[in-house]
Amino acid sequence: HLESMLIVTLIPIAMLTACIVAAWTYRHRPAFRKRGAQLFLVIMLLFYPSISLAVLQALRCRTISGRQFLVVDMSVECWTGEHIGYVVYASIVIAVVLVGWPLAQQVLLRTNKHKIGTDPVFDERFGLLYATYKPDMYLWGTSELLRKLFLTGIVVFFGRGTSLQVL
């Protein structure tokens, strides 16, 4: 499982890196920059739930006979050897992607609130984050990301089929 966590998190990072390199390479072409921003947002929105699930699963351990094992792969003993490296990696992904992305989205939209609905270039690049909501609810997308993270956490840490899943 730990290797699959790396794959699930590194594929979008590679895609995002390719977007950034392409945007830098074609920075003199405004149409390409616009599409690059949109592609970046689509990748983040599509992969956020998968990344959340993979990273949180790397942190859930179960105690059996006084030793802790990773729930998704009982052959991996938690908090020893290789698992520690994955926990460090998972912590970085949590900080940068699971918390950092909604925070960055919040900052972007709050600092450019005056452009929402009035600046066609801004709307075209970043409208995916707020276009489906009422104008005064432009931050709702961030709330939705955090809700998805919260629900994923409930599934991972409290298990499928428990009464807490009703939340």
mmCIF file of C-alpha atoms in Angstrom:
data_model
loop_
_atom_site.group_PDB
_atom_site.id
_atom_site.type_symbol
_atom_site.label_atom_id
_atom_site.label_comp_id
_atom_site.label_asym_id
_atom_site.label_seq_id
_atom_site.Cartn_x
_atom_site.Cartn_y
_atom_site.Cartn_z
ATOM 1 C CA HIS A 1 0.000 0.000 0.000
ATOM 2 C CA LEU A 2 2.742 2.453 0.830
ATOM 3 C CA GLU A 3 4.041 2.326 -2.725
ATOM 4 C CA SER A 4 0.538 3.031 -4.050
ATOM 5 C CA MET A 5 0.404 6.124 -1.813
ATOM 6 C CA LEU A 6 3.541 7.364 -3.554
ATOM 7 C CA ILE A 7 2.018 6.713 -6.972
ATOM 8 C CA VAL A 8 -1.294 8.392 -6.120
ATOM 9 C CA THR A 9 0.494 11.481 -4.822
ATOM 10 C CA LEU A 10 3.334 11.671 -7.347
ATOM 11 C CA ILE A 11 1.220 11.378 -10.517
ATOM 12 C CA PRO A 12 -0.633 14.664 -9.901
ATOM 13 C CA ILE A 13 2.620 16.301 -8.773
ATOM 14 C CA ALA A 14 4.240 15.236 -12.058
ATOM 15 C CA MET A 15 1.222 16.514 -13.996
ATOM 16 C CA LEU A 16 1.281 19.822 -12.129
ATOM 17 C CA THR A 17 5.015 20.163 -12.705
ATOM 18 C CA ALA A 18 4.446 19.582 -16.418
ATOM 19 C CA CYS A 19 1.774 22.321 -16.363
ATOM 20 C CA ILE A 20 4.153 24.751 -14.667
ATOM 21 C CA VAL A 21 7.007 23.972 -17.070
ATOM 22 C CA ALA A 22 4.683 24.325 -20.061
ATOM 23 C CA ALA A 23 3.270 27.592 -18.703
ATOM 24 C CA TRP A 24 6.800 28.927 -18.231
ATOM 25 C CA THR A 25 7.862 27.768 -21.680
ATOM 26 C CA TYR A 26 4.828 29.326 -23.365
ATOM 27 C CA ARG A 27 4.445 32.315 -21.028
ATOM 28 C CA HIS A 28 4.321 34.692 -23.998
ATOM 29 C CA ARG A 29 1.106 33.018 -25.199
ATOM 30 C CA PRO A 30 -1.798 34.260 -23.013
ATOM 31 C CA ALA A 31 -4.226 31.596 -24.244
ATOM 32 C CA PHE A 32 -1.864 28.860 -23.126
ATOM 33 C CA ARG A 33 -1.386 30.467 -19.676
ATOM 34 C CA LYS A 34 -5.148 30.621 -19.234
ATOM 35 C CA ARG A 35 -5.554 26.952 -20.145
ATOM 36 C CA GLY A 36 -2.599 26.052 -17.920
ATOM 37 C CA ALA A 37 -4.299 27.593 -14.885
ATOM 38 C CA GLN A 38 -7.531 25.773 -15.697
ATOM 39 C CA LEU A 39 -5.717 22.454 -16.142
ATOM 40 C CA PHE A 40 -3.936 22.982 -12.822
ATOM 41 C CA LEU A 41 -7.268 23.500 -11.056
ATOM 42 C CA VAL A 42 -8.875 20.473 -12.699
ATOM 43 C CA ILE A 43 -5.955 18.245 -11.683
ATOM 44 C CA MET A 44 -6.092 19.480 -8.081
ATOM 45 C CA LEU A 45 -9.854 19.094 -7.813
ATOM 46 C CA LEU A 46 -9.842 15.616 -9.368
ATOM 47 C CA PHE A 47 -6.957 14.194 -7.368
ATOM 48 C CA TYR A 48 -7.654 15.822 -3.968
ATOM 49 C CA PRO A 49 -9.978 13.033 -2.701
ATOM 50 C CA SER A 50 -7.640 10.246 -3.891
ATOM 51 C CA ILE A 51 -4.607 11.908 -2.360
ATOM 52 C CA SER A 52 -6.521 12.438 0.900
ATOM 53 C CA LEU A 53 -7.499 8.789 1.099
ATOM 54 C CA ALA A 54 -4.043 7.423 0.245
ATOM 55 C CA VAL A 55 -2.201 9.692 2.666
ATOM 56 C CA LEU A 56 -4.578 9.216 5.587
ATOM 57 C CA GLN A 57 -4.524 5.437 5.129
ATOM 58 C CA ALA A 58 -0.747 5.515 5.600
ATOM 59 C CA LEU A 59 -1.347 6.833 9.130
ATOM 60 C CA ARG A 60 -3.977 4.373 10.382
ATOM 61 C CA CYS A 61 -2.525 1.612 12.490
ATOM 62 C CA ARG A 62 -4.098 -1.164 14.558
ATOM 63 C CA THR A 63 -2.586 -2.709 17.684
ATOM 64 C CA ILE A 64 -2.288 -6.494 17.638
ATOM 65 C CA SER A 65 -0.478 -8.294 20.469
ATOM 66 C CA GLY A 66 1.189 -5.105 21.602
ATOM 67 C CA ARG A 67 2.523 -4.155 18.142
ATOM 68 C CA GLN A 68 0.995 -1.743 15.673
ATOM 69 C CA PHE A 69 0.382 -2.661 12.049
ATOM 70 C CA LEU A 70 -0.833 -0.628 9.106
ATOM 71 C CA VAL A 71 -4.530 -1.366 8.601
ATOM 72 C CA VAL A 72 -4.361 -1.374 4.795
ATOM 73 C CA ASP A 73 -1.280 -3.627 4.789
ATOM 74 C CA MET A 74 -0.923 -5.749 7.908
ATOM 75 C CA SER A 75 2.579 -6.856 6.840
ATOM 76 C CA VAL A 76 3.874 -3.338 7.617
ATOM 77 C CA GLU A 77 4.671 -2.620 11.244
ATOM 78 C CA CYS A 78 3.875 0.981 12.109
ATOM 79 C CA TRP A 79 6.359 3.527 13.426
ATOM 80 C CA THR A 80 9.384 1.442 12.465
ATOM 81 C CA GLY A 81 11.785 1.434 9.551
ATOM 82 C CA GLU A 82 10.192 2.131 6.193
ATOM 83 C CA HIS A 83 6.869 3.252 7.694
ATOM 84 C CA ILE A 84 8.562 6.246 9.374
ATOM 85 C CA GLY A 85 9.732 7.508 5.973
ATOM 86 C CA TYR A 86 6.212 7.201 4.605
ATOM 87 C CA VAL A 87 4.817 9.034 7.641
ATOM 88 C CA VAL A 88 7.241 11.900 7.030
ATOM 89 C CA TYR A 89 6.234 11.974 3.351
ATOM 90 C CA ALA A 90 2.530 11.775 4.277
ATOM 91 C CA SER A 91 2.978 14.662 6.735
ATOM 92 C CA ILE A 92 4.506 16.816 4.004
ATOM 93 C CA VAL A 93 1.651 15.959 1.621
ATOM 94 C CA ILE A 94 -0.886 16.757 4.347
ATOM 95 C CA ALA A 95 0.733 20.148 4.962
ATOM 96 C CA VAL A 96 1.245 21.085 1.307
ATOM 97 C CA VAL A 97 -1.754 19.511 -0.435
ATOM 98 C CA LEU A 98 -4.502 18.647 2.041
ATOM 99 C CA VAL A 99 -4.165 21.837 4.089
ATOM 100 C CA GLY A 100 -2.064 24.025 1.787
ATOM 101 C CA TRP A 101 -4.278 23.754 -1.287
ATOM 102 C CA PRO A 102 -7.520 24.889 0.435
ATOM 103 C CA LEU A 103 -5.555 27.629 2.209
ATOM 104 C CA ALA A 104 -3.975 28.819 -1.062
ATOM 105 C CA GLN A 105 -7.401 28.754 -2.705
ATOM 106 C CA GLN A 106 -8.806 30.826 0.163
ATOM 107 C CA VAL A 107 -5.994 33.396 -0.114
ATOM 108 C CA LEU A 108 -6.290 33.591 -3.914
ATOM 109 C CA LEU A 109 -10.031 34.202 -3.810
ATOM 110 C CA ARG A 110 -10.037 36.562 -0.809
ATOM 111 C CA THR A 111 -7.258 38.761 -2.187
ATOM 112 C CA ASN A 112 -8.923 38.883 -5.605
ATOM 113 C CA LYS A 113 -12.509 39.168 -4.395
ATOM 114 C CA HIS A 114 -12.902 42.440 -6.292
ATOM 115 C CA LYS A 115 -12.077 40.650 -9.576
ATOM 116 C CA ILE A 116 -14.731 37.956 -9.228
ATOM 117 C CA GLY A 117 -17.408 38.661 -11.798
ATOM 118 C CA THR A 118 -15.724 41.889 -12.950
ATOM 119 C CA ASP A 119 -12.433 40.713 -14.465
ATOM 120 C CA PRO A 120 -13.027 38.366 -17.420
ATOM 121 C CA VAL A 121 -9.407 37.152 -17.430
ATOM 122 C CA PHE A 122 -9.552 36.218 -13.730
ATOM 123 C CA ASP A 123 -12.971 34.624 -14.165
ATOM 124 C CA GLU A 124 -11.762 32.571 -17.108
ATOM 125 C CA ARG A 125 -8.646 31.343 -15.280
ATOM 126 C CA PHE A 126 -10.065 30.701 -11.825
ATOM 127 C CA GLY A 127 -13.843 30.636 -12.300
ATOM 128 C CA LEU A 128 -13.828 26.870 -11.848
ATOM 129 C CA LEU A 129 -13.326 27.523 -8.126
ATOM 130 C CA TYR A 130 -16.430 29.686 -7.659
ATOM 131 C CA ALA A 131 -18.578 29.853 -10.810
ATOM 132 C CA THR A 132 -21.153 27.298 -9.613
ATOM 133 C CA TYR A 133 -21.857 29.232 -6.400
ATOM 134 C CA LYS A 134 -23.691 32.490 -5.754
ATOM 135 C CA PRO A 135 -21.346 35.501 -5.992
ATOM 136 C CA ASP A 136 -21.277 36.107 -2.235
ATOM 137 C CA MET A 137 -20.516 32.391 -1.641
ATOM 138 C CA TYR A 138 -17.279 32.373 -3.665
ATOM 139 C CA LEU A 139 -15.371 30.618 -0.829
ATOM 140 C CA TRP A 140 -17.759 27.676 -0.687
ATOM 141 C CA GLY A 141 -15.449 25.546 -2.860
ATOM 142 C CA THR A 142 -12.826 25.680 -0.113
ATOM 143 C CA SER A 143 -15.410 24.508 2.399
ATOM 144 C CA GLU A 144 -16.252 21.624 0.078
ATOM 145 C CA LEU A 145 -12.604 20.534 -0.095
ATOM 146 C CA LEU A 146 -12.333 20.530 3.688
ATOM 147 C CA ARG A 147 -15.632 18.651 3.967
ATOM 148 C CA LYS A 148 -14.281 15.962 1.623
ATOM 149 C CA LEU A 149 -11.119 15.726 3.704
ATOM 150 C CA PHE A 150 -13.155 15.434 6.911
ATOM 151 C CA LEU A 151 -15.394 12.702 5.467
ATOM 152 C CA THR A 152 -12.404 10.808 4.113
ATOM 153 C CA GLY A 153 -10.807 11.005 7.554
ATOM 154 C CA ILE A 154 -13.926 9.562 9.156
ATOM 155 C CA VAL A 155 -13.937 6.634 6.732
ATOM 156 C CA VAL A 156 -10.220 5.963 7.233
ATOM 157 C CA PHE A 157 -9.944 6.358 10.988
ATOM 158 C CA PHE A 158 -13.321 5.081 12.119
ATOM 159 C CA GLY A 159 -13.810 2.394 9.502
ATOM 160 C CA ARG A 160 -16.406 1.511 6.966
ATOM 161 C CA GLY A 161 -19.744 0.365 8.226
ATOM 162 C CA THR A 162 -19.565 2.105 11.605
ATOM 163 C CA SER A 163 -22.254 4.419 12.915
ATOM 164 C CA LEU A 164 -19.901 7.421 12.564
ATOM 165 C CA GLN A 165 -20.084 7.090 8.794
ATOM 166 C CA VAL A 166 -23.625 8.477 8.948
ATOM 167 C CA LEU A 167 -22.068 11.919 9.456
#
